[in-house]
mmCIF file of C-alpha atoms and ligand atoms in Angstrom:
data_model
loop_
_atom_site.group_PDB
_atom_site.id
_atom_site.type_symbol
_atom_site.label_atom_id
_atom_site.label_comp_id
_atom_site.label_asym_id
_atom_site.label_seq_id
_atom_site.Cartn_x
_atom_site.Cartn_y
_atom_site.Cartn_z
ATOM 1 C CA MET A 1 0.000 0.000 0.000
ATOM 2 C CA ALA A 2 2.942 2.344 0.557
ATOM 3 C CA ASP A 3 3.186 3.030 -3.188
ATOM 4 C CA LYS A 4 -0.420 4.275 -3.458
ATOM 5 C CA ILE A 5 -1.773 7.745 -2.963
ATOM 6 C CA LEU A 6 -5.068 8.539 -1.293
ATOM 7 C CA SER A 7 -7.334 10.513 -3.626
ATOM 8 C CA ILE A 8 -8.623 13.587 -1.834
ATOM 9 C CA SER A 9 -11.884 15.233 -2.869
ATOM 10 C CA ARG A 10 -14.429 17.596 -1.333
ATOM 11 C CA ARG A 11 -15.644 14.776 0.910
ATOM 12 C CA THR A 12 -12.354 15.071 2.726
ATOM 13 C CA ARG A 13 -12.693 18.498 4.206
ATOM 14 C CA LYS A 14 -9.879 21.021 4.396
ATOM 15 C CA THR A 15 -9.481 23.290 7.417
ATOM 16 C CA PRO A 16 -8.917 27.048 7.726
ATOM 17 C CA PHE A 17 -5.280 26.211 8.556
ATOM 18 C CA THR A 18 -4.689 23.973 5.514
ATOM 19 C CA PRO A 19 -2.977 26.693 3.402
ATOM 20 C CA ARG A 20 -0.425 27.232 6.200
ATOM 21 C CA VAL A 21 -0.012 23.483 6.802
ATOM 22 C CA GLU A 22 0.723 23.000 3.103
ATOM 23 C CA ALA A 23 3.137 25.943 3.033
ATOM 24 C CA ALA A 24 4.918 24.476 6.076
ATOM 25 C CA GLY A 25 5.691 21.342 4.066
ATOM 26 C CA VAL A 26 3.354 18.713 5.479
ATOM 27 C CA LYS A 27 4.411 15.235 4.312
ATOM 28 C CA GLY A 28 1.570 13.040 5.565
ATOM 29 C CA TYR A 29 -2.138 13.347 6.194
ATOM 30 C CA THR A 30 -4.717 11.019 7.592
ATOM 31 C CA VAL A 31 -8.496 11.436 7.379
ATOM 32 C CA TYR A 32 -10.310 11.978 10.683
ATOM 33 C CA ASN A 33 -13.972 12.913 10.984
ATOM 34 C CA HIS A 34 -14.001 13.334 7.185
ATOM 35 C CA MET A 35 -11.330 16.030 7.505
ATOM 36 C CA LEU A 36 -7.599 16.283 6.829
ATOM 37 C CA LEU A 37 -5.321 15.696 9.820
ATOM 38 C CA PRO A 38 -1.589 16.337 9.276
ATOM 39 C CA THR A 39 0.442 13.425 10.665
ATOM 40 C CA PHE A 40 4.038 14.462 10.108
ATOM 41 C CA PHE A 41 6.239 17.190 8.656
ATOM 42 C CA GLU A 42 9.905 16.161 8.847
ATOM 43 C CA SER A 43 9.665 12.521 9.933
ATOM 44 C CA ASN A 44 7.867 10.772 12.762
ATOM 45 C CA GLU A 45 11.100 10.647 14.720
ATOM 46 C CA ALA A 46 12.336 14.194 14.068
ATOM 47 C CA ASP A 47 8.854 15.518 14.884
ATOM 48 C CA TYR A 48 8.879 13.429 18.082
ATOM 49 C CA TRP A 49 12.051 15.053 19.411
ATOM 50 C CA SER A 50 10.840 18.558 18.550
ATOM 51 C CA LEU A 51 7.570 17.861 20.418
ATOM 52 C CA CYS A 52 9.390 16.531 23.495
ATOM 53 C CA GLN A 53 12.061 19.253 23.576
ATOM 54 C CA ASP A 54 10.454 22.438 22.282
ATOM 55 C CA VAL A 55 6.963 23.298 21.054
ATOM 56 C CA GLN A 56 4.736 22.415 18.121
ATOM 57 C CA VAL A 57 1.598 23.810 16.518
ATOM 58 C CA TRP A 58 -0.930 21.197 15.364
ATOM 59 C CA ASP A 59 -3.931 21.649 13.076
ATOM 60 C CA VAL A 60 -6.384 19.419 14.955
ATOM 61 C CA SER A 61 -9.476 21.023 13.399
ATOM 62 C CA CYS A 62 -10.665 17.461 12.799
ATOM 63 C CA GLU A 63 -11.441 17.242 16.514
ATOM 64 C CA ARG A 64 -14.920 18.431 15.519
ATOM 65 C CA GLN A 65 -17.131 19.996 18.146
ATOM 66 C CA ILE A 66 -20.624 18.498 18.249
ATOM 67 C CA GLU A 67 -22.555 21.203 20.053
ATOM 68 C CA VAL A 68 -25.598 20.099 22.034
ATOM 69 C CA SER A 69 -27.601 23.035 23.369
ATOM 70 C CA GLY A 70 -31.043 23.619 24.808
ATOM 71 C CA PRO A 71 -32.971 22.675 27.962
ATOM 72 C CA ASP A 72 -32.381 18.902 27.626
ATOM 73 C CA SER A 73 -28.693 19.137 26.625
ATOM 74 C CA GLU A 74 -27.261 17.905 29.925
ATOM 75 C CA ARG A 75 -29.752 15.037 29.989
ATOM 76 C CA LEU A 76 -28.747 13.900 26.490
ATOM 77 C CA ILE A 77 -25.015 14.172 27.217
ATOM 78 C CA GLN A 78 -25.441 12.149 30.416
ATOM 79 C CA LEU A 79 -27.417 9.489 28.524
ATOM 80 C CA MET A 80 -24.479 9.077 26.142
ATOM 81 C CA THR A 81 -21.697 8.770 28.745
ATOM 82 C CA PRO A 82 -21.294 6.550 31.823
ATOM 83 C CA ARG A 83 -19.049 9.232 33.389
ATOM 84 C CA ASP A 84 -20.887 11.449 35.888
ATOM 85 C CA ILE A 85 -21.022 14.951 34.399
ATOM 86 C CA SER A 86 -23.194 16.507 37.099
ATOM 87 C CA ARG A 87 -20.335 18.314 38.835
ATOM 88 C CA ALA A 88 -18.704 19.788 35.716
ATOM 89 C CA VAL A 89 -18.143 23.532 35.869
ATOM 90 C CA ILE A 90 -18.392 25.946 32.950
ATOM 91 C CA GLY A 91 -15.212 25.869 30.875
ATOM 92 C CA GLN A 92 -14.221 22.392 32.079
ATOM 93 C CA GLY A 93 -13.241 19.532 29.791
ATOM 94 C CA MET A 94 -13.622 15.879 30.775
ATOM 95 C CA TYR A 95 -12.247 12.863 28.941
ATOM 96 C CA ALA A 96 -15.387 10.709 28.820
ATOM 97 C CA PRO A 97 -16.225 7.538 26.896
ATOM 98 C CA LEU A 98 -19.522 7.551 24.994
ATOM 99 C CA CYS A 99 -21.224 4.149 25.184
ATOM 100 C CA ASP A 100 -24.315 2.609 23.645
ATOM 101 C CA GLU A 101 -26.975 0.492 25.363
ATOM 102 C CA HIS A 102 -24.732 -2.595 25.171
ATOM 103 C CA GLY A 103 -21.782 -0.782 26.733
ATOM 104 C CA GLY A 104 -20.042 -0.551 23.339
ATOM 105 C CA LEU A 105 -17.683 2.359 22.895
ATOM 106 C CA VAL A 106 -19.112 4.851 20.386
ATOM 107 C CA ASN A 107 -16.362 7.436 20.811
ATOM 108 C CA ASP A 108 -13.899 8.712 23.438
ATOM 109 C CA PRO A 109 -14.211 12.498 23.251
ATOM 110 C CA VAL A 110 -13.335 15.366 25.506
ATOM 111 C CA LEU A 111 -16.691 16.673 26.791
ATOM 112 C CA ILE A 112 -16.749 20.391 27.391
ATOM 113 C CA LYS A 113 -19.334 22.278 29.394
ATOM 114 C CA PHE A 114 -19.155 25.491 27.372
ATOM 115 C CA ALA A 115 -22.039 27.236 29.132
ATOM 116 C CA LYS A 116 -25.185 26.272 31.022
ATOM 117 C CA ASN A 117 -27.203 24.158 28.568
ATOM 118 C CA ASP A 118 -24.437 24.301 25.977
ATOM 119 C CA TRP A 119 -22.134 21.289 25.733
ATOM 120 C CA TRP A 120 -19.419 20.579 23.187
ATOM 121 C CA ILE A 121 -18.448 16.996 22.384
ATOM 122 C CA SER A 122 -14.886 17.222 21.063
ATOM 123 C CA ILE A 123 -15.038 13.987 19.137
ATOM 124 C CA ALA A 124 -12.596 11.290 18.095
ATOM 125 C CA ASP A 125 -13.084 9.629 14.712
ATOM 126 C CA SER A 126 -16.691 8.382 14.606
ATOM 127 C CA ASP A 127 -19.984 10.002 13.571
ATOM 128 C CA VAL A 128 -21.406 11.094 16.917
ATOM 129 C CA ARG A 129 -23.674 13.780 15.429
ATOM 130 C CA LEU A 130 -25.870 11.137 13.748
ATOM 131 C CA TRP A 131 -26.183 9.044 16.915
ATOM 132 C CA ALA A 132 -26.951 12.104 19.067
ATOM 133 C CA ARG A 133 -29.622 13.344 16.647
ATOM 134 C CA GLY A 134 -31.213 9.905 16.500
ATOM 135 C CA LEU A 135 -31.405 9.730 20.285
ATOM 136 C CA ALA A 136 -32.785 13.263 20.537
ATOM 137 C CA PHE A 137 -35.491 12.587 17.952
ATOM 138 C CA GLY A 138 -36.397 9.181 19.345
ATOM 139 C CA LEU A 139 -36.677 10.485 22.906
ATOM 140 C CA GLY A 140 -38.331 13.771 21.930
ATOM 141 C CA LEU A 141 -35.650 15.864 23.647
ATOM 142 C CA ASP A 142 -35.603 19.655 23.478
ATOM 143 C CA VAL A 143 -32.077 20.163 22.083
ATOM 144 C CA GLN A 144 -30.280 21.539 19.057
ATOM 145 C CA ILE A 145 -27.382 19.474 17.725
ATOM 146 C CA ARG A 146 -24.914 20.800 15.198
ATOM 147 C CA GLU A 147 -21.286 20.681 14.274
ATOM 148 C CA ALA A 148 -19.949 23.997 15.581
ATOM 149 C CA ALA A 149 -17.911 26.382 13.432
ATOM 150 C CA VAL A 150 -14.864 25.774 15.623
ATOM 151 C CA TRP A 151 -11.426 24.485 14.599
ATOM 152 C CA PRO A 152 -9.051 23.516 17.424
ATOM 153 C CA LEU A 153 -5.375 24.329 17.097
ATOM 154 C CA ALA A 154 -3.104 22.556 19.591
ATOM 155 C CA VAL A 155 0.150 23.998 20.925
ATOM 156 C CA GLN A 156 2.071 21.154 22.554
ATOM 157 C CA GLY A 157 5.455 20.663 24.178
ATOM 158 C CA PRO A 158 7.445 21.914 27.178
ATOM 159 C CA LYS A 159 7.623 25.468 25.759
ATOM 160 C CA ALA A 160 3.902 25.636 24.898
ATOM 161 C CA GLU A 161 2.972 27.663 27.973
ATOM 162 C CA GLU A 162 5.582 30.296 27.139
ATOM 163 C CA LEU A 163 4.407 30.549 23.528
ATOM 164 C CA VAL A 164 0.668 30.660 24.261
ATOM 165 C CA THR A 165 1.322 33.295 26.944
ATOM 166 C CA ARG A 166 3.153 35.444 24.412
ATOM 167 C CA VAL A 167 0.120 35.304 22.094
ATOM 168 C CA PHE A 168 -2.811 35.255 24.571
ATOM 169 C CA GLY A 169 -1.361 37.040 27.604
ATOM 170 C CA ASP A 170 -0.668 36.587 31.285
ATOM 171 C CA GLU A 171 -3.863 34.723 32.111
ATOM 172 C CA VAL A 172 -2.568 31.619 30.330
ATOM 173 C CA PRO A 173 -0.317 30.175 33.097
ATOM 174 C CA GLY A 174 -3.265 30.272 35.534
ATOM 175 C CA ILE A 175 -5.303 27.841 33.421
ATOM 176 C CA ARG A 176 -5.397 24.431 35.150
ATOM 177 C CA PHE A 177 -5.371 21.015 33.414
ATOM 178 C CA PHE A 178 -8.595 20.470 31.454
ATOM 179 C CA ARG A 179 -9.832 23.945 32.392
ATOM 180 C CA SER A 180 -10.127 26.898 30.050
ATOM 181 C CA LYS A 181 -10.472 30.643 29.768
ATOM 182 C CA MET A 182 -12.020 32.796 27.075
ATOM 183 C CA LEU A 183 -9.099 34.865 25.806
ATOM 184 C CA GLU A 184 -8.841 37.379 22.992
ATOM 185 C CA PHE A 185 -6.920 37.207 19.755
ATOM 186 C CA ARG A 186 -7.302 40.317 17.562
ATOM 187 C CA GLY A 187 -10.352 41.344 19.557
ATOM 188 C CA LYS A 188 -12.144 38.000 19.248
ATOM 189 C CA ALA A 189 -12.658 35.865 22.390
ATOM 190 C CA MET A 190 -11.995 32.148 21.989
ATOM 191 C CA MET A 191 -11.613 29.245 24.390
ATOM 192 C CA VAL A 192 -8.057 28.330 25.411
ATOM 193 C CA MET A 193 -7.827 25.043 27.334
ATOM 194 C CA ARG A 194 -4.866 23.313 28.958
ATOM 195 C CA SER A 195 -5.247 19.989 27.136
ATOM 196 C CA GLY A 196 -4.064 18.112 24.074
ATOM 197 C CA TYR A 197 -3.237 14.723 22.671
ATOM 198 C CA SER A 198 0.277 14.405 24.120
ATOM 199 C CA LYS A 199 1.812 14.166 27.568
ATOM 200 C CA GLN A 200 4.300 16.947 26.878
ATOM 201 C CA GLY A 201 1.963 19.639 28.206
ATOM 202 C CA GLY A 202 0.217 22.334 26.257
ATOM 203 C CA PHE A 203 -2.987 24.024 25.190
ATOM 204 C CA GLU A 204 -5.762 23.820 22.668
ATOM 205 C CA ILE A 205 -7.084 27.032 21.113
ATOM 206 C CA TYR A 206 -10.673 26.640 19.898
ATOM 207 C CA LEU A 207 -10.594 28.991 16.908
ATOM 208 C CA ASN A 208 -14.087 30.309 16.185
ATOM 209 C CA ASP A 209 -13.408 32.637 13.252
ATOM 210 C CA PRO A 210 -11.890 31.062 10.131
ATOM 211 C CA ASP A 211 -10.559 34.450 8.985
ATOM 212 C CA LEU A 212 -8.250 34.465 12.003
ATOM 213 C CA ALA A 213 -6.733 31.038 11.269
ATOM 214 C CA GLU A 214 -3.784 32.221 9.221
ATOM 215 C CA PRO A 215 -3.070 35.295 11.426
ATOM 216 C CA LEU A 216 -3.105 33.015 14.513
ATOM 217 C CA TRP A 217 -0.802 30.458 12.889
ATOM 218 C CA ASP A 218 1.573 33.231 11.747
ATOM 219 C CA GLU A 219 1.703 34.905 15.139
ATOM 220 C CA LEU A 220 2.494 31.603 16.885
ATOM 221 C CA PHE A 221 5.375 31.025 14.477
ATOM 222 C CA ASP A 222 6.636 34.654 14.672
ATOM 223 C CA LYS A 223 6.613 34.731 18.456
ATOM 224 C CA GLY A 224 7.959 31.187 18.786
ATOM 225 C CA GLN A 225 11.038 31.484 16.597
ATOM 226 C CA ASP A 226 13.477 31.535 19.520
ATOM 227 C CA LEU A 227 11.569 28.595 21.070
ATOM 228 C CA ASN A 228 12.180 26.437 17.972
ATOM 229 C CA VAL A 229 8.489 26.216 17.205
ATOM 230 C CA ARG A 230 7.666 23.646 14.500
ATOM 231 C CA PRO A 231 4.546 22.401 12.767
ATOM 232 C CA GLY A 232 3.452 18.962 13.922
ATOM 233 C CA GLY A 233 0.543 16.671 14.561
ATOM 234 C CA PRO A 234 -0.486 13.937 16.946
ATOM 235 C CA ASN A 235 2.728 11.918 17.033
ATOM 236 C CA LEU A 236 2.584 8.148 16.781
ATOM 237 C CA ILE A 237 5.697 7.579 18.900
ATOM 238 C CA GLU A 238 4.776 10.010 21.668
ATOM 239 C CA ARG A 239 1.155 8.931 21.951
ATOM 240 C CA ILE A 240 2.011 5.237 22.179
ATOM 241 C CA GLU A 241 4.763 5.858 24.738
ATOM 242 C CA SER A 242 2.217 7.926 26.702
ATOM 243 C CA GLY A 243 -0.523 5.302 26.393
ATOM 244 C CA LEU A 244 -3.029 7.660 24.749
ATOM 245 C CA LEU A 245 -5.708 5.637 22.972
ATOM 246 C CA SER A 246 -6.775 6.204 19.388
ATOM 247 C CA TYR A 247 -10.397 5.369 18.577
ATOM 248 C CA GLY A 248 -10.671 3.222 15.454
ATOM 249 C CA ASN A 249 -7.113 1.969 15.955
ATOM 250 C CA ASP A 250 -6.917 0.681 19.510
ATOM 251 C CA MET A 251 -10.647 0.157 20.020
ATOM 252 C CA ASN A 252 -14.044 0.552 18.379
ATOM 253 C CA PHE A 253 -17.762 0.002 19.046
ATOM 254 C CA THR A 254 -17.271 -3.754 19.568
ATOM 255 C CA HIS A 255 -15.255 -3.006 22.739
ATOM 256 C CA ASN A 256 -16.400 -1.752 26.114
ATOM 257 C CA PRO A 257 -14.516 0.661 28.376
ATOM 258 C CA PHE A 258 -13.238 -2.163 30.637
ATOM 259 C CA GLU A 259 -11.496 -3.858 27.732
ATOM 260 C CA CYS A 260 -9.792 -0.579 26.855
ATOM 261 C CA GLY A 261 -8.712 0.238 30.417
ATOM 262 C CA LEU A 262 -11.025 3.243 30.608
ATOM 263 C CA ASP A 263 -12.458 2.126 33.971
ATOM 264 C CA ALA A 264 -11.250 5.326 35.638
ATOM 265 C CA PHE A 265 -13.494 7.404 33.374
ATOM 266 C CA ILE A 266 -16.807 5.720 34.172
ATOM 267 C CA ASP A 267 -18.894 6.038 37.356
ATOM 268 C CA LEU A 268 -20.555 2.653 37.787
ATOM 269 C CA ASP A 269 -22.159 3.507 41.122
ATOM 270 C CA ALA A 270 -23.384 6.998 40.280
ATOM 271 C CA GLU A 271 -27.103 7.620 40.246
ATOM 272 C CA ILE A 272 -27.126 8.933 36.735
ATOM 273 C CA GLU A 273 -29.281 8.129 33.745
ATOM 274 C CA ALA A 274 -26.654 6.827 31.317
ATOM 275 C CA MET A 275 -28.039 4.390 28.730
ATOM 276 C CA SER A 276 -24.969 2.125 29.012
ATOM 277 C CA LEU A 277 -24.811 1.753 32.792
ATOM 278 C CA PRO A 278 -27.162 -1.238 33.192
ATOM 279 C CA ALA A 279 -25.145 -3.189 30.619
ATOM 280 C CA LEU A 280 -21.774 -2.043 31.980
ATOM 281 C CA ARG A 281 -22.698 -3.123 35.526
ATOM 282 C CA LYS A 282 -23.415 -6.607 34.166
ATOM 283 C CA ILE A 283 -20.304 -6.845 32.004
ATOM 284 C CA GLN A 284 -17.877 -5.616 34.685
ATOM 285 C CA GLY A 285 -15.290 -8.287 35.459
ATOM 286 C CA LYS A 286 -16.619 -10.576 32.734
ATOM 287 C CA HIS A 287 -15.164 -8.887 29.688
ATOM 288 C CA VAL A 288 -13.254 -11.181 27.362
ATOM 289 C CA HIS A 289 -10.459 -8.958 26.050
ATOM 290 C CA GLN A 290 -7.987 -6.521 27.556
ATOM 291 C CA LEU A 291 -5.868 -3.907 25.839
ATOM 292 C CA VAL A 292 -2.273 -4.392 27.018
ATOM 293 C CA GLY A 293 1.220 -3.373 26.015
ATOM 294 C CA LEU A 294 3.766 -5.620 24.311
ATOM 295 C CA VAL A 295 7.459 -4.744 24.574
ATOM 296 C CA PHE A 296 10.193 -6.190 22.354
ATOM 297 C CA ASP A 297 13.910 -5.410 22.203
ATOM 298 C CA GLN A 298 13.846 -5.268 18.397
ATOM 299 C CA PRO A 299 11.224 -4.453 15.743
ATOM 300 C CA VAL A 300 8.916 -7.376 14.955
ATOM 301 C CA GLU A 301 6.600 -8.098 12.023
ATOM 302 C CA PHE A 302 3.170 -9.322 13.008
ATOM 303 C CA ASP A 303 1.463 -11.687 10.600
ATOM 304 C CA ASP A 304 -1.740 -9.841 9.628
ATOM 305 C CA PHE A 305 -1.683 -8.017 12.996
ATOM 306 C CA LYS A 306 -2.307 -11.283 14.823
ATOM 307 C CA VAL A 307 -0.686 -12.407 18.085
ATOM 308 C CA ILE A 308 -0.354 -16.173 17.911
ATOM 309 C CA ALA A 309 0.523 -18.622 20.696
ATOM 310 C CA ASP A 310 0.444 -22.418 20.956
ATOM 311 C CA ASP A 311 -3.355 -22.596 20.930
ATOM 312 C CA GLY A 312 -3.802 -20.189 18.027
ATOM 313 C CA VAL A 313 -4.722 -16.537 17.861
ATOM 314 C CA VAL A 314 -4.656 -14.938 21.320
ATOM 315 C CA GLY A 315 -5.011 -11.303 20.369
ATOM 316 C CA ASP A 316 -4.492 -8.650 17.780
ATOM 317 C CA VAL A 317 -2.179 -5.747 17.471
ATOM 318 C CA ARG A 318 -3.809 -2.346 17.350
ATOM 319 C CA SER A 319 -0.925 0.159 17.249
ATOM 320 C CA GLN A 320 2.827 -0.318 17.094
ATOM 321 C CA VAL A 321 5.963 1.801 16.906
ATOM 322 C CA TRP A 322 9.699 1.790 17.547
ATOM 323 C CA SER A 323 10.551 4.007 20.513
ATOM 324 C CA PRO A 324 13.824 5.830 19.807
ATOM 325 C CA ARG A 325 14.031 7.055 23.407
ATOM 326 C CA TYR A 326 13.715 3.674 25.116
ATOM 327 C CA ARG A 327 15.063 1.601 22.208
ATOM 328 C CA LYS A 328 12.118 -0.786 22.456
ATOM 329 C CA PHE A 329 9.437 -1.873 20.035
ATOM 330 C CA LEU A 330 6.079 -1.032 21.609
ATOM 331 C CA ALA A 331 2.683 -2.395 20.651
ATOM 332 C CA MET A 332 -0.808 -2.075 22.014
ATOM 333 C CA ALA A 333 -2.683 -5.334 21.621
ATOM 334 C CA MET A 334 -6.237 -6.446 22.371
ATOM 335 C CA MET A 335 -5.589 -9.822 24.007
ATOM 336 C CA LYS A 336 -7.792 -12.599 25.325
ATOM 337 C CA ARG A 337 -7.945 -12.355 29.132
ATOM 338 C CA ASP A 338 -7.822 -16.157 29.409
ATOM 339 C CA PHE A 339 -4.397 -16.068 27.841
ATOM 340 C CA LEU A 340 -3.216 -13.161 30.015
ATOM 341 C CA GLU A 341 -4.048 -15.132 33.165
ATOM 342 C CA THR A 342 -1.394 -17.712 32.375
ATOM 343 C CA SER A 343 1.173 -15.834 30.263
ATOM 344 C CA GLN A 344 3.582 -12.949 30.755
ATOM 345 C CA SER A 345 5.149 -13.045 27.294
ATOM 346 C CA VAL A 346 4.452 -13.694 23.624
ATOM 347 C CA THR A 347 6.680 -14.856 20.793
ATOM 348 C CA VAL A 348 6.223 -13.109 17.477
ATOM 349 C CA ASP A 349 8.417 -13.383 14.420
ATOM 350 C CA GLY A 350 10.790 -15.547 16.480
ATOM 351 C CA LYS A 351 11.264 -12.807 19.105
ATOM 352 C CA THR A 352 9.871 -12.901 22.612
ATOM 353 C CA GLY A 353 8.202 -9.820 24.080
ATOM 354 C CA LYS A 354 6.902 -8.947 27.520
ATOM 355 C CA ILE A 355 3.208 -8.349 28.194
ATOM 356 C CA VAL A 356 2.734 -5.245 30.359
ATOM 357 C CA ASP A 357 -0.098 -3.073 31.651
ATOM 358 C CA LEU A 358 -0.906 0.236 29.980
ATOM 359 C CA PRO A 359 0.255 2.921 30.213
ATOM 360 C CA PHE A 360 3.811 1.640 29.760
ATOM 361 C CA ASP A 361 5.962 1.978 32.885
ATOM 362 C CA PHE A 362 9.416 2.546 31.430
ATOM 363 C CA ASP A 363 11.166 2.436 34.811
ATOM 364 C CA ALA A 364 9.994 -1.153 35.113
ATOM 365 C CA ILE A 365 10.546 -2.054 31.442
ATOM 366 C CA CYS A 366 14.033 -0.668 30.818
HETATM 367 N N1 THG B 1 -8.424 17.097 22.460
HETATM 368 C C1 THG B 1 -9.685 17.461 22.132
HETATM 369 N N2 THG B 1 -10.510 16.628 21.498
HETATM 370 C C2 THG B 1 -10.087 15.383 21.164
HETATM 371 C C3 THG B 1 -8.785 14.946 21.503
HETATM 372 C C4 THG B 1 -7.943 15.851 22.165
HETATM 373 N N3 THG B 1 -10.922 14.553 20.515
HETATM 374 C C5 THG B 1 -10.400 13.359 19.927
HETATM 375 C C6 THG B 1 -9.351 12.675 20.769
HETATM 376 N N4 THG B 1 -8.359 13.676 21.186
HETATM 377 C C7 THG B 1 -10.005 12.048 21.970
HETATM 378 N N5 THG B 1 -9.099 11.186 22.695
HETATM 379 C C8 THG B 1 -8.415 11.593 23.821
HETATM 380 C C9 THG B 1 -7.615 10.671 24.465
HETATM 381 C C10 THG B 1 -6.926 11.030 25.612
HETATM 382 C C11 THG B 1 -7.029 12.312 26.104
HETATM 383 C C12 THG B 1 -7.796 13.242 25.446
HETATM 384 C C13 THG B 1 -8.502 12.868 24.310
HETATM 385 C C14 THG B 1 -6.315 12.732 27.332
HETATM 386 N N6 THG B 1 -6.155 11.835 28.277
HETATM 387 C C15 THG B 1 -5.410 12.092 29.489
HETATM 388 C C16 THG B 1 -4.957 10.742 30.040
HETATM 389 O O1 THG B 1 -5.447 9.727 29.570
HETATM 390 O O2 THG B 1 -4.096 10.764 30.885
HETATM 391 C C17 THG B 1 -6.162 12.883 30.533
HETATM 392 C C18 THG B 1 -7.463 12.332 30.913
HETATM 393 C C19 THG B 1 -8.086 13.035 32.108
HETATM 394 O O3 THG B 1 -7.438 13.100 33.168
HETATM 395 O O4 THG B 1 -9.265 13.458 32.040
HETATM 396 O O5 THG B 1 -5.897 13.869 27.475
HETATM 397 O O6 THG B 1 -6.766 15.575 22.477
HETATM 398 N N7 THG B 1 -10.111 18.690 22.415
#
């Protein structure tokens, strides 16, 4: 497949930042929520070091905001997630799985309480708008559901706070993790949240005026020159090392949050009206698969993404990468729990790797 190109048409939406992304020399895109997502600029590895050492600007417009507003908005959001949202404050984000009536994972967005009766679902790659509208119609809820005219731009890396402060001012350092402030750029207030799809620290700027996309991009690069600011995107190496899950890769609607290790983000005992909770309470402890890490000393080739042991297929590989920092080959695999009960290692391609819990604990591994 590496010799093929992906044909891009109007169905694959551009973003207000695309002209700048192109000018910056993007080398790879993926398609996410029917929209272009830049994956790398120099190389996965060069981009990785720049992200971990300095600061990067990412066009993550494809993190579409499904806005649910109106008197029944909180009720609908709570129906969709088994995480208790009742104590969320305005401007707060919460990583929250969305689950259907069988406990199946529909999406793993960041939920944002933008205002009273105005929620944003900052979605991963699945069509949440259709599901939400179906539920609202079927239940006769008083809500409006639309994809908001908002395009997030992430600024990630150890120097992100310095750069975002230079552009948005002194209120930036006071923003706590997964909290936000409305801050002005060229006279227009937009949400700035301390969040992002890396563990290097940083912010997401929820651009709400497409005419300001290129000025915002340019100002971040002008003011970040001495910080070595670079264009980037969600980085495969960094996100696997950090154990950040990718919907559609690591899991999908056939999995439940227990299998994915998202237990910490659901409130099984809360008295909330989430459509998945009855099923999840029954499934708990009885799920068949578990997402785990595999660690090898050298790169391995999986046969059709399968993990095979004496008795046959025991799991499948979801994401994999060579870690240049730890000099290990890391994989995330959805494995049968039966097998995990009796085994601490797997042999693939003639090489034996350790089975470990996620997120990877490199002190223990290396
Ligand atoms: N930011 C925003 N929207 C998004 C993403 C994002 N939508 C799509 C995708 N990314 C959703 N997936 C994730 C996965 C992990 C996290 C955020 C979004 C994340 N997790 C932290 C962790 O697992 O340690 C923190 C979780 C917490 O404590 O609440 O940040 O990146 N806007």
